[in-house]
Amino acid sequence: MEESRFFIEEVNPQPKPEIKEEPDFIVSSGDPIQLAPHNRIPVKPIIERTYRLNITYPHTQHQVDYEIKVQGMVFSQDAAEFRFTKDQYFVDGYAPTKVLDELDIAISKILYPMNLNINYKTQKVTLTNLNEIQKRWLSKKEELRQDYQGEFFEKYLKQIDKIIKDSYNFTQKLVKKDLFFSLFTHAIYKEYNRALKIPAHWTFLPSGEKYRQVFTGEQRVEPVYNHLNGIFIYMQAITADKKYQIKAEYNLDAEDYTLKDIVAQLYKKEQENKEILIRCKIHQLREKEPVKYKPTAKDLEEEQRKKEEEEKNYQKYLQSKKSWFDRLFGF
């Protein structure tokens, strides 16, 4: 057995053909973006947002899906604290059936919710509700013994006891080995230069490595909106020995800079071969986004007036076109 993700997984999986297809990274086009003063992207609060995660391991064709709800408050333009709640687990597209997967999920339900304080300037991440998690673990651990038993299970529990003993140890195991947290806490909220670029520094502990790997490279802000009116940040970094490489794309809300989606791939290079170790897609579930305010009758009246005005302007625009062909293709 070896440590993986949060805890452990079976080793020596049966080799399967590598999947070479890569996810489509978005190419945006539109009007120049308008950032905060000095090209700063400030961190903003999240009332409540639910993300669907899809993490695949192409070499073994193994896949994990789950949902994670995020709520957060901001302390400064560089620091915020977020509360994470995990739910809806699927393994290879189905509800988990393996004992190890079921145990992993049962323990995750005990460890969540968890609060992380993130300083994007110093890249320091701190767990702030360790006492709450420790109390839940102590009260629920005996319940697990009713469903699981054996020498392996007891070793598993001892490992969790060790991990949650102190905040620093827990955070290192969590952020440096969990791809979602490593990407979510990455320093995208920074002051960018006039070319909308800054150096990128990212750390992660790939499965099989004893020590976390330090990636360096560049991240840049796409200088225009796309059709979704998002702000896109592209990050590409590599380890000093060029053994591992990360490519990631962040889609931020154009108005409040909150994180909407992430697409990322982690590569490993051996000699001349480049292998995709992990694909990760994190998408905001738009239908679960809470209503920020309840519109008044005056708001609805103003909205209707704007729609009617836009319709009049659009009709004038159509009349100015020379032919149906122009109108159809927007020339």
Tab-separated table of C-alpha atoms in Angstrom:
chain	number	residue	atom	x	y	z
A	1	MET	CA	0.000	0.000	0.000
A	2	GLU	CA	1.107	3.570	-0.534
A	3	GLU	CA	-0.313	6.949	0.388
A	4	SER	CA	-2.422	8.618	-2.306
A	5	ARG	CA	-4.960	11.424	-2.431
A	6	PHE	CA	-5.893	11.950	1.217
A	7	PHE	CA	-4.922	8.544	2.427
A	8	ILE	CA	-4.155	5.300	0.560
A	9	GLU	CA	-5.096	3.263	-2.454
A	10	GLU	CA	-4.237	-0.110	-3.934
A	11	VAL	CA	-0.951	-0.334	-5.858
A	12	ASN	CA	0.055	-2.347	-8.919
A	13	PRO	CA	-3.100	-1.665	-10.954
A	14	GLN	CA	-3.524	-3.519	-14.216
A	15	PRO	CA	-1.948	-1.449	-17.020
A	16	LYS	CA	-4.398	-0.085	-19.569
A	17	PRO	CA	-3.921	1.818	-22.840
A	18	GLU	CA	-3.106	5.487	-22.400
A	19	ILE	CA	-5.843	7.939	-23.398
A	20	LYS	CA	-4.184	10.606	-25.511
A	21	GLU	CA	-7.076	12.992	-25.975
A	22	GLU	CA	-6.729	16.268	-24.120
A	23	PRO	CA	-9.575	18.496	-22.867
A	24	ASP	CA	-10.321	21.567	-24.910
A	25	PHE	CA	-8.779	24.645	-23.363
A	26	ILE	CA	-10.920	27.700	-24.053
A	27	VAL	CA	-9.748	30.288	-26.561
A	28	SER	CA	-11.422	33.571	-25.783
A	29	SER	CA	-12.193	36.540	-27.970
A	30	GLY	CA	-14.029	39.802	-27.454
A	31	ASP	CA	-13.491	43.142	-25.754
A	32	PRO	CA	-10.448	44.048	-23.632
A	33	ILE	CA	-10.899	43.159	-19.973
A	34	GLN	CA	-11.146	45.744	-17.220
A	35	LEU	CA	-9.286	44.715	-14.080
A	36	ALA	CA	-9.031	46.471	-10.751
A	37	PRO	CA	-6.440	49.285	-10.366
A	38	HIS	CA	-2.823	48.281	-11.096
A	39	ASN	CA	-4.018	45.116	-12.892
A	40	ARG	CA	-4.856	43.507	-9.563
A	41	ILE	CA	-7.342	40.664	-9.332
A	42	PRO	CA	-8.700	40.917	-5.774
A	43	VAL	CA	-10.201	37.948	-3.977
A	44	LYS	CA	-13.942	38.289	-3.398
A	45	PRO	CA	-16.410	36.532	-1.052
A	46	ILE	CA	-18.456	33.548	-2.211
A	47	ILE	CA	-21.966	33.383	-0.754
A	48	GLU	CA	-22.356	29.768	-1.786
A	49	ARG	CA	-21.079	27.900	-4.825
A	50	THR	CA	-21.175	24.215	-5.733
A	51	TYR	CA	-18.519	22.655	-7.951
A	52	ARG	CA	-18.614	19.291	-9.720
A	53	LEU	CA	-15.207	17.631	-9.873
A	54	ASN	CA	-14.136	15.045	-12.409
A	55	ILE	CA	-10.654	13.617	-11.825
A	56	THR	CA	-9.360	10.943	-14.199
A	57	TYR	CA	-6.182	8.889	-14.264
A	58	PRO	CA	-5.690	8.034	-17.971
A	59	HIS	CA	-3.124	5.262	-17.460
A	60	THR	CA	-5.533	3.156	-15.383
A	61	GLN	CA	-8.740	4.695	-16.804
A	62	HIS	CA	-9.791	5.289	-13.210
A	63	GLN	CA	-12.195	8.166	-12.526
A	64	VAL	CA	-13.489	9.934	-9.423
A	65	ASP	CA	-16.384	12.412	-9.315
A	66	TYR	CA	-17.789	14.393	-6.426
A	67	GLU	CA	-19.372	17.709	-5.539
A	68	ILE	CA	-17.929	20.279	-3.190
A	69	LYS	CA	-19.764	23.302	-1.808
A	70	VAL	CA	-17.766	26.448	-1.051
A	71	GLN	CA	-18.649	29.445	1.097
A	72	GLY	CA	-16.163	32.190	1.867
A	73	MET	CA	-15.518	35.545	3.471
A	74	VAL	CA	-12.735	38.000	2.606
A	75	PHE	CA	-10.376	39.672	5.068
A	76	SER	CA	-8.304	41.722	2.620
A	77	GLN	CA	-7.513	41.908	-1.094
A	78	ASP	CA	-4.998	39.097	-0.522
A	79	ALA	CA	-6.631	36.852	2.095
A	80	ALA	CA	-9.889	34.959	2.546
A	81	GLU	CA	-11.332	32.032	4.449
A	82	PHE	CA	-13.447	29.374	2.745
A	83	ARG	CA	-15.599	26.576	4.149
A	84	PHE	CA	-15.734	23.364	2.111
A	85	THR	CA	-18.413	20.672	2.262
A	86	LYS	CA	-18.045	17.471	0.214
A	87	ASP	CA	-20.885	15.321	-1.149
A	88	GLN	CA	-22.163	13.113	-4.025
A	89	TYR	CA	-19.331	10.640	-4.598
A	90	PHE	CA	-18.900	8.474	-7.691
A	91	VAL	CA	-16.110	6.078	-8.680
A	92	ASP	CA	-15.743	5.266	-12.374
A	93	GLY	CA	-19.187	6.739	-12.952
A	94	TYR	CA	-20.969	4.629	-10.340
A	95	ALA	CA	-21.718	4.733	-6.646
A	96	PRO	CA	-18.713	3.217	-4.825
A	97	THR	CA	-18.816	-0.526	-4.151
A	98	LYS	CA	-15.228	-1.350	-3.084
A	99	VAL	CA	-14.687	-1.454	0.664
A	100	LEU	CA	-11.685	0.878	0.467
A	101	ASP	CA	-13.622	3.459	-1.534
A	102	GLU	CA	-16.568	3.262	0.846
A	103	LEU	CA	-14.254	3.700	3.828
A	104	ASP	CA	-12.509	6.649	2.193
A	105	ILE	CA	-15.866	8.347	1.621
A	106	ALA	CA	-17.120	7.583	5.134
A	107	ILE	CA	-14.032	9.238	6.606
A	108	SER	CA	-14.313	12.218	4.246
A	109	LYS	CA	-17.847	12.817	5.519
A	110	ILE	CA	-16.447	13.018	9.044
A	111	LEU	CA	-13.574	15.363	8.161
A	112	TYR	CA	-15.819	17.811	6.283
A	113	PRO	CA	-16.793	20.631	6.581
A	114	MET	CA	-13.306	22.141	6.785
A	115	ASN	CA	-12.256	25.778	6.826
A	116	LEU	CA	-9.132	27.037	5.073
A	117	ASN	CA	-7.610	30.481	5.476
A	118	ILE	CA	-5.757	31.342	2.260
A	119	ASN	CA	-3.231	34.146	1.892
A	120	TYR	CA	-2.659	34.528	-1.844
A	121	LYS	CA	0.277	36.894	-1.328
A	122	THR	CA	2.336	34.584	0.880
A	123	GLN	CA	0.725	31.378	-0.487
A	124	LYS	CA	0.156	30.235	3.101
A	125	VAL	CA	-2.851	27.977	3.725
A	126	THR	CA	-4.084	27.365	7.289
A	127	LEU	CA	-6.775	25.031	8.588
A	128	THR	CA	-8.851	27.036	11.088
A	129	ASN	CA	-11.423	24.537	12.399
A	130	LEU	CA	-9.138	21.708	13.509
A	131	ASN	CA	-10.810	21.438	16.935
A	132	GLU	CA	-14.204	21.010	15.262
A	133	ILE	CA	-12.824	18.248	13.007
A	134	GLN	CA	-11.059	16.476	15.895
A	135	LYS	CA	-14.279	16.425	17.949
A	136	ARG	CA	-16.250	14.988	15.026
A	137	TRP	CA	-13.586	12.361	14.449
A	138	LEU	CA	-13.533	11.261	18.091
A	139	SER	CA	-17.325	11.021	18.229
A	140	LYS	CA	-17.720	9.183	14.901
A	141	LYS	CA	-14.664	6.922	14.918
A	142	GLU	CA	-16.359	4.260	17.049
A	143	GLU	CA	-19.320	4.223	14.670
A	144	LEU	CA	-16.938	3.213	11.860
A	145	ARG	CA	-15.862	0.173	13.878
A	146	GLN	CA	-19.428	-1.106	13.660
A	147	ASP	CA	-19.082	-1.401	9.852
A	148	TYR	CA	-15.345	-2.062	9.423
A	149	GLN	CA	-12.826	-4.165	11.316
A	150	GLY	CA	-9.484	-5.883	10.983
A	151	GLU	CA	-5.782	-5.097	11.264
A	152	PHE	CA	-5.724	-3.028	8.086
A	153	PHE	CA	-8.671	-0.933	9.260
A	154	GLU	CA	-7.032	-0.205	12.613
A	155	LYS	CA	-3.847	0.931	10.865
A	156	TYR	CA	-6.025	3.161	8.701
A	157	LEU	CA	-7.564	4.790	11.790
A	158	LYS	CA	-4.141	5.339	13.349
A	159	GLN	CA	-3.026	7.067	10.176
A	160	ILE	CA	-5.988	9.461	10.378
A	161	ASP	CA	-5.272	10.082	14.067
A	162	LYS	CA	-1.745	11.107	13.115
A	163	ILE	CA	-2.858	13.307	10.214
A	164	ILE	CA	-5.349	15.366	12.224
A	165	LYS	CA	-3.087	15.778	15.262
A	166	ASP	CA	-2.077	19.308	14.295
A	167	SER	CA	-3.188	21.939	11.785
A	168	TYR	CA	0.112	22.129	9.869
A	169	ASN	CA	0.333	18.372	9.324
A	170	PHE	CA	-3.301	18.177	8.225
A	171	THR	CA	-2.899	21.075	5.796
A	172	GLN	CA	0.229	19.590	4.242
A	173	LYS	CA	-1.507	16.263	3.653
A	174	LEU	CA	-4.615	17.993	2.349
A	175	VAL	CA	-3.379	20.815	0.118
A	176	LYS	CA	-0.215	19.238	-1.219
A	177	LYS	CA	-1.799	15.898	-2.174
A	178	ASP	CA	-5.381	16.842	-3.078
A	179	LEU	CA	-5.458	18.274	-6.589
A	180	PHE	CA	-8.641	20.288	-6.019
A	181	PHE	CA	-7.278	22.111	-2.985
A	182	SER	CA	-3.870	22.598	-4.576
A	183	LEU	CA	-5.490	24.255	-7.609
A	184	PHE	CA	-8.134	26.177	-5.639
A	185	THR	CA	-5.608	27.696	-3.241
A	186	HIS	CA	-3.130	28.600	-5.991
A	187	ALA	CA	-2.214	32.290	-6.072
A	188	ILE	CA	-4.321	33.551	-8.981
A	189	TYR	CA	-5.428	36.634	-7.028
A	190	LYS	CA	-2.356	38.784	-7.552
A	191	GLU	CA	-1.169	42.055	-9.068
A	192	TYR	CA	-0.180	41.358	-12.676
A	193	ASN	CA	2.282	43.418	-14.718
A	194	ARG	CA	1.330	45.580	-17.693
A	195	ALA	CA	1.537	42.529	-19.970
A	196	LEU	CA	-0.870	40.739	-17.578
A	197	LYS	CA	1.770	38.135	-16.683
A	198	ILE	CA	3.485	37.017	-13.467
A	199	PRO	CA	5.774	34.131	-12.450
A	200	ALA	CA	3.923	30.995	-11.327
A	201	HIS	CA	4.899	28.917	-8.287
A	202	TRP	CA	2.901	25.758	-7.548
A	203	THR	CA	3.571	22.793	-5.257
A	204	PHE	CA	2.089	19.312	-5.377
A	205	LEU	CA	2.968	15.808	-4.223
A	206	PRO	CA	2.375	13.319	-7.065
A	207	SER	CA	1.571	9.732	-6.121
A	208	GLY	CA	4.744	7.724	-5.629
A	209	GLU	CA	6.920	10.708	-4.696
A	210	LYS	CA	8.263	11.060	-1.156
A	211	TYR	CA	8.582	14.842	-1.218
A	212	ARG	CA	6.357	17.531	-2.701
A	213	GLN	CA	7.417	18.872	-6.069
A	214	VAL	CA	7.941	22.580	-6.713
A	215	PHE	CA	6.733	23.808	-10.108
A	216	THR	CA	7.832	27.146	-11.589
A	217	GLY	CA	6.648	28.826	-14.755
A	218	GLU	CA	4.316	31.601	-15.836
A	219	GLN	CA	0.672	32.524	-15.520
A	220	ARG	CA	-1.085	35.143	-17.569
A	221	VAL	CA	-4.454	36.771	-17.895
A	222	GLU	CA	-6.122	36.381	-21.296
A	223	PRO	CA	-6.477	40.028	-22.384
A	224	VAL	CA	-10.017	39.707	-23.767
A	225	TYR	CA	-13.397	38.349	-22.727
A	226	ASN	CA	-14.849	35.252	-24.299
A	227	HIS	CA	-18.497	34.553	-25.102
A	228	LEU	CA	-19.152	33.576	-21.479
A	229	ASN	CA	-17.855	36.935	-20.241
A	230	GLY	CA	-15.182	35.259	-18.155
A	231	ILE	CA	-11.673	36.273	-17.179
A	232	PHE	CA	-9.263	33.485	-18.054
A	233	ILE	CA	-5.952	32.834	-16.327
A	234	TYR	CA	-3.534	30.335	-17.871
A	235	MET	CA	-0.851	28.703	-15.717
A	236	GLN	CA	1.950	26.502	-16.994
A	237	ALA	CA	4.813	25.334	-14.784
A	238	ILE	CA	7.426	22.574	-14.610
A	239	THR	CA	9.701	21.049	-11.973
A	240	ALA	CA	13.421	21.824	-11.951
A	241	ASP	CA	14.288	18.318	-13.196
A	242	LYS	CA	11.580	18.657	-15.914
A	243	LYS	CA	10.031	15.425	-14.663
A	244	TYR	CA	6.569	16.904	-13.988
A	245	GLN	CA	4.572	19.626	-15.717
A	246	ILE	CA	1.230	21.286	-14.934
A	247	LYS	CA	-1.087	23.128	-17.306
A	248	ALA	CA	-4.144	24.811	-15.829
A	249	GLU	CA	-6.824	27.249	-16.940
A	250	TYR	CA	-8.946	29.275	-14.524
A	251	ASN	CA	-12.267	30.825	-15.522
A	252	LEU	CA	-13.253	33.723	-13.261
A	253	ASP	CA	-16.508	35.628	-13.126
A	254	ALA	CA	-16.084	38.834	-15.117
A	255	GLU	CA	-17.825	41.012	-12.519
A	256	ASP	CA	-16.699	39.816	-9.091
A	257	TYR	CA	-13.628	37.665	-10.000
A	258	THR	CA	-14.964	34.622	-8.144
A	259	LEU	CA	-13.748	31.259	-9.407
A	260	LYS	CA	-16.136	29.477	-11.780
A	261	ASP	CA	-14.193	26.667	-13.485
A	262	ILE	CA	-10.765	25.030	-13.623
A	263	VAL	CA	-9.357	22.668	-16.245
A	264	ALA	CA	-5.939	21.150	-15.491
A	265	GLN	CA	-3.586	18.361	-16.545
A	266	LEU	CA	-0.566	16.988	-14.711
A	267	TYR	CA	2.132	15.406	-16.880
A	268	LYS	CA	5.086	13.160	-16.173
A	269	LYS	CA	8.025	12.920	-18.567
A	270	GLU	CA	10.209	9.844	-18.808
A	271	GLN	CA	12.969	10.088	-21.391
A	272	GLU	CA	11.176	11.223	-24.556
A	273	ASN	CA	7.705	10.099	-23.499
A	274	LYS	CA	5.201	12.485	-21.947
A	275	GLU	CA	2.407	10.842	-19.963
A	276	ILE	CA	-0.751	12.464	-18.607
A	277	LEU	CA	-0.941	11.469	-14.944
A	278	ILE	CA	-4.127	13.288	-13.967
A	279	ARG	CA	-6.864	15.228	-15.713
A	280	CYS	CA	-8.981	17.482	-13.557
A	281	LYS	CA	-12.161	19.351	-14.505
A	282	ILE	CA	-13.812	21.551	-11.907
A	283	HIS	CA	-17.041	23.195	-13.031
A	284	GLN	CA	-19.401	25.475	-11.179
A	285	LEU	CA	-22.913	24.039	-11.152
A	286	ARG	CA	-24.744	27.115	-12.436
A	287	GLU	CA	-28.190	25.792	-11.580
A	288	LYS	CA	-27.187	25.610	-7.902
A	289	GLU	CA	-25.969	29.197	-7.727
A	290	PRO	CA	-28.108	31.032	-5.121
A	291	VAL	CA	-30.016	34.172	-6.062
A	292	LYS	CA	-27.988	37.137	-4.835
A	293	TYR	CA	-31.039	39.348	-4.294
A	294	LYS	CA	-34.796	39.286	-4.669
A	295	PRO	CA	-35.823	41.809	-7.345
A	296	THR	CA	-38.412	44.409	-6.407
A	297	ALA	CA	-41.325	45.501	-8.599
A	298	LYS	CA	-39.289	48.572	-9.560
A	299	ASP	CA	-36.335	46.366	-10.568
A	300	LEU	CA	-38.570	44.207	-12.753
A	301	GLU	CA	-40.107	47.286	-14.381
A	302	GLU	CA	-36.665	48.714	-15.143
A	303	GLU	CA	-35.507	45.367	-16.538
A	304	GLN	CA	-38.524	45.226	-18.866
A	305	ARG	CA	-37.870	48.787	-20.031
A	306	LYS	CA	-34.261	47.883	-20.892
A	307	LYS	CA	-35.391	44.812	-22.845
A	308	GLU	CA	-37.840	46.880	-24.877
A	309	GLU	CA	-35.161	49.503	-25.569
A	310	GLU	CA	-32.688	46.809	-26.639
A	311	GLU	CA	-35.310	45.302	-28.967
A	312	LYS	CA	-35.930	48.685	-30.627
A	313	ASN	CA	-32.204	49.195	-31.148
A	314	TYR	CA	-31.843	45.682	-32.549
A	315	GLN	CA	-34.671	46.257	-35.056
A	316	LYS	CA	-32.967	49.458	-36.222
A	317	TYR	CA	-29.747	47.484	-36.591
A	318	LEU	CA	-31.457	44.815	-38.732
A	319	GLN	CA	-33.009	47.452	-40.972
A	320	SER	CA	-29.574	48.881	-41.666
A	321	LYS	CA	-28.366	45.546	-43.092
A	322	LYS	CA	-28.308	45.129	-46.873
A	323	SER	CA	-29.609	41.567	-47.178
A	324	TRP	CA	-30.841	38.508	-45.342
A	325	PHE	CA	-27.353	36.983	-45.780
A	326	ASP	CA	-25.819	39.863	-43.802
A	327	ARG	CA	-28.361	39.439	-41.035
A	328	LEU	CA	-27.958	35.673	-40.848
A	329	PHE	CA	-24.189	35.669	-40.450
A	330	GLY	CA	-23.838	38.993	-38.629
A	331	PHE	CA	-21.651	40.645	-41.260
